[in-house]
Short mmCIF file of C-alpha atoms and ligand atoms in Angstrom, two decimals:
data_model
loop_
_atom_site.label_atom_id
_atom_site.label_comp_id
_atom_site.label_asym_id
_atom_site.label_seq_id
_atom_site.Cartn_x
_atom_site.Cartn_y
_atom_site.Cartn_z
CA UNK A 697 -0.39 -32.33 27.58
CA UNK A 698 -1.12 -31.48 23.83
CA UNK A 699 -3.39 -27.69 24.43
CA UNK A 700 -6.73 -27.49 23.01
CA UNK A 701 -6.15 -24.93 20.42
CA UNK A 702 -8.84 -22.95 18.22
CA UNK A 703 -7.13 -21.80 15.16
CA UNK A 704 -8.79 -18.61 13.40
CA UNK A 705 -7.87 -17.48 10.04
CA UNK A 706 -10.03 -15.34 7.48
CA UNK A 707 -8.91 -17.04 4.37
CA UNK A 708 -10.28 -19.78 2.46
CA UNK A 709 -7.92 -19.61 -0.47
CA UNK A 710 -4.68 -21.35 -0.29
CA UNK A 711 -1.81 -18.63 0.36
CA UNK A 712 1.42 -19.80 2.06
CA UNK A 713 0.48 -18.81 5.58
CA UNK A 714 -2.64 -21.42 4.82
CA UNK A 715 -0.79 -24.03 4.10
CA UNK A 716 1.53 -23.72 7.12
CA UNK A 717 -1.69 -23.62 8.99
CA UNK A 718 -2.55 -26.84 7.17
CA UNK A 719 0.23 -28.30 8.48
CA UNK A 720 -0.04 -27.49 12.39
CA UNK A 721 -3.90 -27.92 12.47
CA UNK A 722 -3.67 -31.47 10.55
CA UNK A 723 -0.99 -32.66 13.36
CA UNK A 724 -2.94 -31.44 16.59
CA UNK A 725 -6.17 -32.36 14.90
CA UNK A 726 -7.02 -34.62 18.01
CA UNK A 727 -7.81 -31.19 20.37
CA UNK A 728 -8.12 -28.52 17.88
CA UNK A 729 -10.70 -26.87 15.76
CA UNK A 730 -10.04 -24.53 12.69
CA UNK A 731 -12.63 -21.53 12.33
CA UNK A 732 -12.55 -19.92 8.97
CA UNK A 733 -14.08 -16.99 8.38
CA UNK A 734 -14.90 -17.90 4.42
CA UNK A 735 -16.08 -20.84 2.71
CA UNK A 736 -13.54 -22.13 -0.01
CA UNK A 737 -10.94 -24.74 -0.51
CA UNK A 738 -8.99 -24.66 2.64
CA UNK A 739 -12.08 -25.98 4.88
CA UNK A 740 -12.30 -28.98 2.41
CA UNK A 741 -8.42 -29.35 2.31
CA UNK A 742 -8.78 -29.25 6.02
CA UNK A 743 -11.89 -31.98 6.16
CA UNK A 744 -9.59 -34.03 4.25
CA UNK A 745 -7.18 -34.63 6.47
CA UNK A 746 -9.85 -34.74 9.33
CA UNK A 747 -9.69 -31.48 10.75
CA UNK A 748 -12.26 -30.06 11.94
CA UNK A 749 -13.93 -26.61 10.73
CA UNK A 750 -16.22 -24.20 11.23
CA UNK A 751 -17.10 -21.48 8.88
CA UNK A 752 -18.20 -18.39 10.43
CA UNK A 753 -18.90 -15.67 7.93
CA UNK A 754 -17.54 -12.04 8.32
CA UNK A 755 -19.24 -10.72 4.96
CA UNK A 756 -18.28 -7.09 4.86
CA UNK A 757 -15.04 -8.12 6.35
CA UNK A 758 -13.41 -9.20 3.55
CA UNK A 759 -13.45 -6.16 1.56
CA UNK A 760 -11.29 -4.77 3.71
CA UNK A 761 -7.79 -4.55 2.22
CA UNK A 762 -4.33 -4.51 3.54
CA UNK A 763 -3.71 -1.08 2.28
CA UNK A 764 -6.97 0.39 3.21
CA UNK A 765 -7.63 3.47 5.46
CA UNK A 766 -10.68 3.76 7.44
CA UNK A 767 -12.92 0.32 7.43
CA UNK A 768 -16.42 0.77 6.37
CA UNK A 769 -19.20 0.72 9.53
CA UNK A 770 -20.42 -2.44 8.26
CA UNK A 771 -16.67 -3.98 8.11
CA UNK A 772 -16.88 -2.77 12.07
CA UNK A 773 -20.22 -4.99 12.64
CA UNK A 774 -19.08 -7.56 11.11
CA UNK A 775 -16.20 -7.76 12.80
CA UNK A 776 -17.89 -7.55 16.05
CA UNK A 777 -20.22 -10.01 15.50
CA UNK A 778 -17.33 -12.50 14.03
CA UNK A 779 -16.15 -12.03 17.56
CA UNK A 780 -18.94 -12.68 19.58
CA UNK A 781 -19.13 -16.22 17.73
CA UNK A 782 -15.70 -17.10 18.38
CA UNK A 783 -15.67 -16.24 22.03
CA UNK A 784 -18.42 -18.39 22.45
CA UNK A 785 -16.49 -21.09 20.76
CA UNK A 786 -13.21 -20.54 22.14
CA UNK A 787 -14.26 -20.65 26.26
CA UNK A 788 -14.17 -24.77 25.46
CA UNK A 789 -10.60 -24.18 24.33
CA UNK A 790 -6.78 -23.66 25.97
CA UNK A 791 -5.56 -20.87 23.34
CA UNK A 792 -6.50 -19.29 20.43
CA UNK A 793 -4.01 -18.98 17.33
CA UNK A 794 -4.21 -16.10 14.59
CA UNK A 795 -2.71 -17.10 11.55
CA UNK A 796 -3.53 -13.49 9.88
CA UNK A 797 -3.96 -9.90 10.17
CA UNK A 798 -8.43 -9.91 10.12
CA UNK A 799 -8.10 -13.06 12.16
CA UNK A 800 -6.13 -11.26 15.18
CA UNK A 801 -8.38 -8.19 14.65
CA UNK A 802 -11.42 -10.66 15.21
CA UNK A 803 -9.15 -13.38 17.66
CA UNK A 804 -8.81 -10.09 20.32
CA UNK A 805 -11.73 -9.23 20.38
CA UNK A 806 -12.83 -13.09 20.99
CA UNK A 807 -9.87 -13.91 23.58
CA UNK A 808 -10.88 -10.87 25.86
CA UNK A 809 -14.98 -11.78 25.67
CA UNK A 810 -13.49 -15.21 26.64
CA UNK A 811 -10.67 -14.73 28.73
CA UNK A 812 -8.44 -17.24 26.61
CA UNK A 813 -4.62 -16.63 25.59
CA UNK A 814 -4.12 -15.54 22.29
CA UNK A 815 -0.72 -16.29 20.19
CA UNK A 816 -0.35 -14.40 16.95
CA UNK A 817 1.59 -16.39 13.65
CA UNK A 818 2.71 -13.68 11.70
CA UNK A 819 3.34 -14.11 7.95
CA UNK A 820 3.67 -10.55 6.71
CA UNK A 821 6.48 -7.94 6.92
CA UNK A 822 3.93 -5.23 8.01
CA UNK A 823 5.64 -2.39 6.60
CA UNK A 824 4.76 0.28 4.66
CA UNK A 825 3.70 1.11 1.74
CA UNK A 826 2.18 -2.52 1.24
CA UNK A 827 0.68 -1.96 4.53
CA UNK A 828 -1.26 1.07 5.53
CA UNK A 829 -0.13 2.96 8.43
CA UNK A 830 -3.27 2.42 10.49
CA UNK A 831 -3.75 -1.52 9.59
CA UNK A 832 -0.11 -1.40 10.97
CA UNK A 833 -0.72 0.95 14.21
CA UNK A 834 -3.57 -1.57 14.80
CA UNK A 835 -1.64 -5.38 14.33
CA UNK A 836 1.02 -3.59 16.29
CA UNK A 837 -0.94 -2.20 19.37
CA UNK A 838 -3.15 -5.70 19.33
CA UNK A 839 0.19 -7.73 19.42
CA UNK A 840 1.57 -5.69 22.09
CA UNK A 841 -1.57 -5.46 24.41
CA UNK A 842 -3.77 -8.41 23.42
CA UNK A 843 -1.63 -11.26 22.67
CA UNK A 844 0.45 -13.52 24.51
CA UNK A 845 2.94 -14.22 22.37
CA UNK A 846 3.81 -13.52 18.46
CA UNK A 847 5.25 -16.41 16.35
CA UNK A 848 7.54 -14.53 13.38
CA UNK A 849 8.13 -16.81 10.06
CA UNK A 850 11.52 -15.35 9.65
CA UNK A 851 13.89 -13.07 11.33
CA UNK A 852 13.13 -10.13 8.96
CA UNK A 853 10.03 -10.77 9.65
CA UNK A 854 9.93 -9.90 13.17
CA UNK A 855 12.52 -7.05 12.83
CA UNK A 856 9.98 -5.48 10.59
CA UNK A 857 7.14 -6.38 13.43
CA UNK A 858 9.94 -4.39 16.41
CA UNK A 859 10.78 -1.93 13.60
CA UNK A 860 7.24 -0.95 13.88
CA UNK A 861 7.10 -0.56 17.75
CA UNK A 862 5.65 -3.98 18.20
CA UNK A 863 7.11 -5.48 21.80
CA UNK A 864 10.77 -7.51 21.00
CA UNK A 865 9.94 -9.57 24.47
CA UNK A 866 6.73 -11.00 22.67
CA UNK A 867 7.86 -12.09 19.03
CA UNK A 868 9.43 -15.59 18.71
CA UNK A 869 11.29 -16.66 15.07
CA UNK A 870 9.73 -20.23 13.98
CA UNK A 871 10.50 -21.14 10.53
CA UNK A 872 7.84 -23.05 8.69
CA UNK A 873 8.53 -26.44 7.79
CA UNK A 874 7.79 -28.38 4.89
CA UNK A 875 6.39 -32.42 4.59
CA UNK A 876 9.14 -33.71 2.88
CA UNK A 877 7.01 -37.03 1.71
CA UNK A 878 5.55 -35.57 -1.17
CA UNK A 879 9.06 -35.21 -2.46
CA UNK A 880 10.34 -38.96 -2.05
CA UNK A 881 8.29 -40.16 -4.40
CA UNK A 882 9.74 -40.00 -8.08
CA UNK A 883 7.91 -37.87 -11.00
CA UNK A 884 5.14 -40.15 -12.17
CA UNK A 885 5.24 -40.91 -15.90
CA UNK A 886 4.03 -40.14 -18.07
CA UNK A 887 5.85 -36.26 -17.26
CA UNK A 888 4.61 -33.07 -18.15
CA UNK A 889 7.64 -32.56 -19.74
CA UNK A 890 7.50 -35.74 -21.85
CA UNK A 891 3.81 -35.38 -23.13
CA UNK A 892 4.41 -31.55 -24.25
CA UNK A 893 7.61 -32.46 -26.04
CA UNK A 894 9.95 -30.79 -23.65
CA UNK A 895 12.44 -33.89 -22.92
CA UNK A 896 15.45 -32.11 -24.56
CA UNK A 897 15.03 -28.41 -23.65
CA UNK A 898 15.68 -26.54 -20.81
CA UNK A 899 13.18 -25.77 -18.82
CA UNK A 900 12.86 -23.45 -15.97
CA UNK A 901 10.20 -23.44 -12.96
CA UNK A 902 8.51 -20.88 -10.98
CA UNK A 903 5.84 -22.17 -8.25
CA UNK A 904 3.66 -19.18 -6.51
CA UNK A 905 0.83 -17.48 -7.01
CA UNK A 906 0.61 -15.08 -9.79
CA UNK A 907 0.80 -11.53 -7.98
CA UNK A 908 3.08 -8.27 -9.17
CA UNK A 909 5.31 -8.40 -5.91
CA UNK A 910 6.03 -12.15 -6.72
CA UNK A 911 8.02 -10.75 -9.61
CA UNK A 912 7.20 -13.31 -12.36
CA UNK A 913 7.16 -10.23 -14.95
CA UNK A 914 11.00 -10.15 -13.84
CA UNK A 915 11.77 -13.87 -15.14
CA UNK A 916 9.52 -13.41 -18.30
CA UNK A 917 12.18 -10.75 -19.33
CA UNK A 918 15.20 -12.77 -18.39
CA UNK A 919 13.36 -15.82 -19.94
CA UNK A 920 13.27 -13.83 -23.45
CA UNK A 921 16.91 -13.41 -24.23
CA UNK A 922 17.58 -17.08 -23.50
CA UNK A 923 16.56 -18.41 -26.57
CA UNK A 924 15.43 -22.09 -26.61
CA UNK A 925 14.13 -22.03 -22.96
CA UNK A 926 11.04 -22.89 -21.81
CA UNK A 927 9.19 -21.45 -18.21
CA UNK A 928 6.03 -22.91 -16.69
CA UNK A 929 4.98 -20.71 -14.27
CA UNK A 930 2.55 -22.44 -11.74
CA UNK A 931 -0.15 -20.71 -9.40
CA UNK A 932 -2.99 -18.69 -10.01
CA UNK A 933 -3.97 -15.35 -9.98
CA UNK A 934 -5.80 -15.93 -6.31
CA UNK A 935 -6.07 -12.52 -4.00
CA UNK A 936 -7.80 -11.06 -7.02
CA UNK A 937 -4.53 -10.28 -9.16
CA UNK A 938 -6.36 -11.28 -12.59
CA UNK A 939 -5.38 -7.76 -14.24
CA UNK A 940 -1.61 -8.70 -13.42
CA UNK A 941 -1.52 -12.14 -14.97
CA UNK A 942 -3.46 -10.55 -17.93
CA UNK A 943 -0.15 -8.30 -17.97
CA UNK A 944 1.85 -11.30 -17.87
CA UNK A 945 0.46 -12.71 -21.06
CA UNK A 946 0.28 -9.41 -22.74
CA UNK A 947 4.11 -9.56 -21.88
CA UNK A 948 4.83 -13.25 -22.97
CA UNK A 949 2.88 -12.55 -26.91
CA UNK A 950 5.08 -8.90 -27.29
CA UNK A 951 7.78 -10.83 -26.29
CA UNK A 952 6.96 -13.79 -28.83
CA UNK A 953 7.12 -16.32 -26.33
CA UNK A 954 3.89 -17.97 -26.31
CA UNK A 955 5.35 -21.40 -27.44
CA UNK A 956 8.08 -21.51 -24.36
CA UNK A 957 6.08 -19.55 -21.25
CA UNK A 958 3.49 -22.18 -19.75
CA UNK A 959 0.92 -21.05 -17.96
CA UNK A 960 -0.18 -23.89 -15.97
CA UNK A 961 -2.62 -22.33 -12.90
CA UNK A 962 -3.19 -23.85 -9.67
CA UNK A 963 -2.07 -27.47 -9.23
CA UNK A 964 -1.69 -30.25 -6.85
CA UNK A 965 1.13 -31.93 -8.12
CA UNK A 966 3.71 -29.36 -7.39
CA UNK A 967 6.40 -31.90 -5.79
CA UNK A 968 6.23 -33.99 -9.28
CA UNK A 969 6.38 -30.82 -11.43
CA UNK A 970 9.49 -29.30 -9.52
CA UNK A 971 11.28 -32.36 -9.36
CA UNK A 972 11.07 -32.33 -13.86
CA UNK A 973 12.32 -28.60 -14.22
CA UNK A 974 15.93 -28.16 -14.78
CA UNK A 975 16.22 -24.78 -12.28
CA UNK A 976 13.85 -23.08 -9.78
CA UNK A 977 13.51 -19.10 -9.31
CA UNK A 978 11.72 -17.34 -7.14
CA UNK A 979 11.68 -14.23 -8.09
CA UNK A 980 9.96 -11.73 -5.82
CA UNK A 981 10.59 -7.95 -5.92
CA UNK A 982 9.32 -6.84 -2.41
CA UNK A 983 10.50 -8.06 1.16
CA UNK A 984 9.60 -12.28 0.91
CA UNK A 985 8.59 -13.11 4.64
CA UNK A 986 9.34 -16.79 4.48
CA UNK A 987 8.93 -18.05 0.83
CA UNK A 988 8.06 -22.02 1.19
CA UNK A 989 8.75 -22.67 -2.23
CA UNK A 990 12.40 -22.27 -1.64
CA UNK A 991 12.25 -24.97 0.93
CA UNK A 992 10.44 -26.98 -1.59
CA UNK A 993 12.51 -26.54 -4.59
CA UNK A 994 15.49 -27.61 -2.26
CA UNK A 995 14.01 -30.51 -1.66
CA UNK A 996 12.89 -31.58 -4.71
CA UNK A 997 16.68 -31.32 -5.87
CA UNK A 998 17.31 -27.93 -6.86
CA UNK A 999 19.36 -24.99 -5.87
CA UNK A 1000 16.95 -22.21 -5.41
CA UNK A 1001 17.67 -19.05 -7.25
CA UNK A 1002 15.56 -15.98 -5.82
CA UNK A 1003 15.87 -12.08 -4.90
CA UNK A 1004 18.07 -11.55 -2.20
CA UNK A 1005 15.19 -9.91 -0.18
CA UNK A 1006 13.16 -10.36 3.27
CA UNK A 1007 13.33 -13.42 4.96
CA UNK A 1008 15.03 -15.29 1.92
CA UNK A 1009 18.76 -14.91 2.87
CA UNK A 1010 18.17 -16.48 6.33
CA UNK A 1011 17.30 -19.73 4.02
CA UNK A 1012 19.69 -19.51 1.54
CA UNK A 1013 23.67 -18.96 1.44
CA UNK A 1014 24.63 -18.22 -2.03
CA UNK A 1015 26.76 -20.97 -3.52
CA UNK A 1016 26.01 -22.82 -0.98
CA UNK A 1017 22.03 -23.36 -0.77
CA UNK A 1018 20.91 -21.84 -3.26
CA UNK A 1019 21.70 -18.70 -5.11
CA UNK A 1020 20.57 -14.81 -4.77
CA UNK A 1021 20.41 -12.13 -7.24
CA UNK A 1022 19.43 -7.99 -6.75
CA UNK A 1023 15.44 -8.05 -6.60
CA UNK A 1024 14.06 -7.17 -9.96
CA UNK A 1025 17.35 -7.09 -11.79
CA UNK A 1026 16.49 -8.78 -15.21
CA UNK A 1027 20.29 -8.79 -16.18
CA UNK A 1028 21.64 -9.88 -13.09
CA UNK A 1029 19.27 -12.88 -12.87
CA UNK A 1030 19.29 -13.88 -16.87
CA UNK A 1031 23.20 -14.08 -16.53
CA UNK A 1032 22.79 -16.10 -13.34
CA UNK A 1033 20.71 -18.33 -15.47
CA UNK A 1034 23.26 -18.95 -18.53
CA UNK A 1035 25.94 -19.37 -16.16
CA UNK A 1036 24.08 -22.01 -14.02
CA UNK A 1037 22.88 -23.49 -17.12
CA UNK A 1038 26.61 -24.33 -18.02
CA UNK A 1039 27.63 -25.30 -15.12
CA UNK A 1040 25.65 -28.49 -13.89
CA UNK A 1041 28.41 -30.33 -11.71
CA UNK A 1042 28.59 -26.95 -9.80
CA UNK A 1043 24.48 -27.13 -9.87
CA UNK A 1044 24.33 -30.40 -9.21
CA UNK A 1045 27.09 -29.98 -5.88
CA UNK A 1046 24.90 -27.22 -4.47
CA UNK A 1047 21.73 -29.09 -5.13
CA UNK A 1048 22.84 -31.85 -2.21
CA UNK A 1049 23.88 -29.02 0.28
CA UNK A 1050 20.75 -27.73 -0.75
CA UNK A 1051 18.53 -31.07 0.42
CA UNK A 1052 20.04 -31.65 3.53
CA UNK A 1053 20.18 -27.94 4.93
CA UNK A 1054 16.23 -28.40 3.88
CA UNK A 1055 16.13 -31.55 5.79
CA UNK A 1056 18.21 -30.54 8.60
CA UNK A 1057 16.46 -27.07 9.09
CA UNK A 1058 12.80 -26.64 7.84
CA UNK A 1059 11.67 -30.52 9.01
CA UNK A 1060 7.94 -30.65 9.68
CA UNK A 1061 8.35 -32.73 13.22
CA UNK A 1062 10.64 -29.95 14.89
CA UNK A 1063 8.13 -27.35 12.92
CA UNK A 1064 5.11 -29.05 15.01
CA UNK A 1065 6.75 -29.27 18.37
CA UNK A 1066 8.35 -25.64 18.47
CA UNK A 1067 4.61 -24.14 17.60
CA UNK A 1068 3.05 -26.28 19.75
CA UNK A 1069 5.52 -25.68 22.28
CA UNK A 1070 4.91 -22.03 22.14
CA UNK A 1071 0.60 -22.55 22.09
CA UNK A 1072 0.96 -24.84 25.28
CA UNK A 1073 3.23 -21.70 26.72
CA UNK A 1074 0.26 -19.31 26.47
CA UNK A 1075 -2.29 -21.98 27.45
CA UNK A 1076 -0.71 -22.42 30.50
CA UNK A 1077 -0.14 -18.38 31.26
CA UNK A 1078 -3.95 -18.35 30.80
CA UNK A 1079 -4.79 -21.29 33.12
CA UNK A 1080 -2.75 -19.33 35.76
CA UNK A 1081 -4.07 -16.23 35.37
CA UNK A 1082 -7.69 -17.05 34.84
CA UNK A 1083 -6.98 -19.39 38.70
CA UNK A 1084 -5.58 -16.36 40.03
CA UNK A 1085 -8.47 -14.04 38.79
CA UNK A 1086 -11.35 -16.52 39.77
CA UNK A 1087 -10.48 -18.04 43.24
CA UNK A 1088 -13.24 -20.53 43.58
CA UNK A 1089 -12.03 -22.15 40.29
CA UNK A 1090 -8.96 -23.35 42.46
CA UNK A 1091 -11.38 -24.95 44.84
CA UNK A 1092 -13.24 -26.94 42.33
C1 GLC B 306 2.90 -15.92 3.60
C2 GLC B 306 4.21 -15.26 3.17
C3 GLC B 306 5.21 -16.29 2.65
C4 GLC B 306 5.36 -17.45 3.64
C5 GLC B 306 4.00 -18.00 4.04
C6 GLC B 306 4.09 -19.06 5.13
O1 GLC B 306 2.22 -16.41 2.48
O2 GLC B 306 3.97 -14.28 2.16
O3 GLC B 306 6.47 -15.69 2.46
O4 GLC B 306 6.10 -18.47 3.02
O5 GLC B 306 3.15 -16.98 4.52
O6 GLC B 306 4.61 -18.53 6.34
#
């Protein structure tokens, strides 16, 4: 039997760990019920696909960041009356699911009121100094005495979640998986490339958001001493990193570079834009938890090439899959780049080891059923223990 599952997350914006969410909600859409605790895009990308949502909103909540100390008093109210509203959603459901750090703040509090199991998806490798030691003393005493079981994107990411003191027993590794259908479909024409003249240069792709730890400052200056190339960077500036990508295109006019670095923002079509560059890096200079757009670029025909950092070697074998480099070494990665740019039967070999490991590995349909698997787990803990708290429930 499929649980009923309320899925809480604070963000509206489209991150990574949204569009996983995306993913899971969208398939078990039939008995679940999304409650955001923002307006934005991700309840209408949700809609769309006939989810359904409810936005409950935490104000103060928000301005809480992941490096910050004490939370305000009205960050505390806020969260408390987030909380309330939940429970009194989630008593009709089997389990609740936290897809982020506010949301399992706000999903404990709710599960307890209610009495309903809580599971925990964990995107971040909570440790220091990107997280602050008391938003990590709290995720870590929450997981280990308020949820039923923690879901870990990646291997590092849950040795970084024990490393911490959080409970090995309750964290489980489940890779993300990735719809492979956008990528079956060939580039429509006519391609970015042809329409800004770029059909005979090479051209390089990066596909996240714009953010310092994503490291695209890092392939701006291996970008510069390859003379002829061209990089379109796409993704936005979206957790409030404007003052970085204003650095970025300080960077690209010193550099000279303002004909060959594209900035291109946000966009939709990211299968049909990967599958026109020539290479894909991913370039990231702090501990990557998962990284989707490695999956992606695999199966849109490319041979990764990204820091050697976090959860990233668990989905890519140098040579193999994909290729690593020291994070943040401009050398290392520019002459990774000239040699790979010489070498396209060795690129192109790699690329088809690179599709099927993606296809064999990170499918969306094994994706669904392990998560699912693991929510129907804790759904059914509950039912027992809320039978064996409440003995007249048995009788009726
Ligand atoms: C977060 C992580 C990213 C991961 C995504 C999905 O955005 O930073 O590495 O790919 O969640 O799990």
């Amino acid at each position: 039997m499929t649980p009923r599952v309320l899925f809480l997350n604070h963000s509206a914006t489209m991150g990574g760990a949204e569009f996983c969410l995306l993913d899971i909600a969208s398939s078990l859409r039939e008995s679940s019920l999304v409650v955001l605790l923002e307006d934005g895009p991700f309840r209408q990308k949700l809609s769309a696909v006939g989810v359904r949502v409810v936005v409950i909103d935490a104000g103060a909540l928000h301005r809480v960041r992941r490096g910050s100390r004490l939370p305000s008093a009205t960050a505390v109210t806020s969260v408390w009356r987030a909380a309330r509203e939940v429970a009194a959603i989630a008593r009709d459901f089997d389990v609740i699911h936290a897809n982020s750090q506010k949301a399992l703040v706000v999903g404990s509090l709710a599960a307890r009121r209610a009495g309903t199991p809580l599971v925990w998806h964990l995107h971040d490798i909570i440790e220091p100094p990107a997280f602050s030691r008391l938003n990590i003393a709290l995720d870590v005493w929450l997981a280990n005495h308020r949820t039923d079981r923690v879901l870990a994107v990646s291997r590092a990411t849950a040795a970084a979640f024990v490393g911490q003191g959080g409970d090995q027993e309750r964290v489980h590794v489940v890779y993300n998986g990735i719809d492979t259908a956008p990528f079956e479909e060939p580039p429509r024409a006519p391609t970015f490339r042809t329409v800004n003249g770029l059909d005979r240069v090479p051209v390089i792709g990066c596909f996240s958001r714009l953010a310092e730890w994503k490291g695209q400052h890092v392939l701006i200056e291996a970008v510069a001493d390859l003379p002829g190339t061209h990089l379109l960077l796409v993704g936005g500036a979206l957790f409030g990193e404007q003052e970085y990508e204003a650095r970025l295109r300080a960077l690209v006019h010193s550099r000279g570079m303002a004909e060959r670095v594209h900035f291109l923002g946000q966009r939709d079509d990211v299968a049909t834009l990967m599958q026109e560059v020539d290479l894909v890096v991913h370039p990231s200079t702090s501990p990557e938890p998962f990284a989707r757009t490695l999956i992606e670029a695999m199966l849109a025909g490319h041979p990764p090439i990204a820091s050697e950092c976090g959860g990233v070697p668990e989905l890519i074998t140098s040579g193999q899959t994909g290729y690593l480099f020291p994070p943040g070494d401009v050398g290392a990665l520019r002459s990774l780049l000239q040699r790979l740019m010489g070498a396209p039967d060795a690129l192109a070999r790699v690329a088809v080891g690179a599709r099927e490991h993606a296809f064999r590995h990170f499918a969306m349909p094994s994706f669904v059923s392990a998560v699912t698997g693991h929510l129907q787990a804790a759904a059914t803990k509950g039912q027992v223990q809320r039978v064996g708290r409440t003995p007249q429930a048995v009788t009726t």
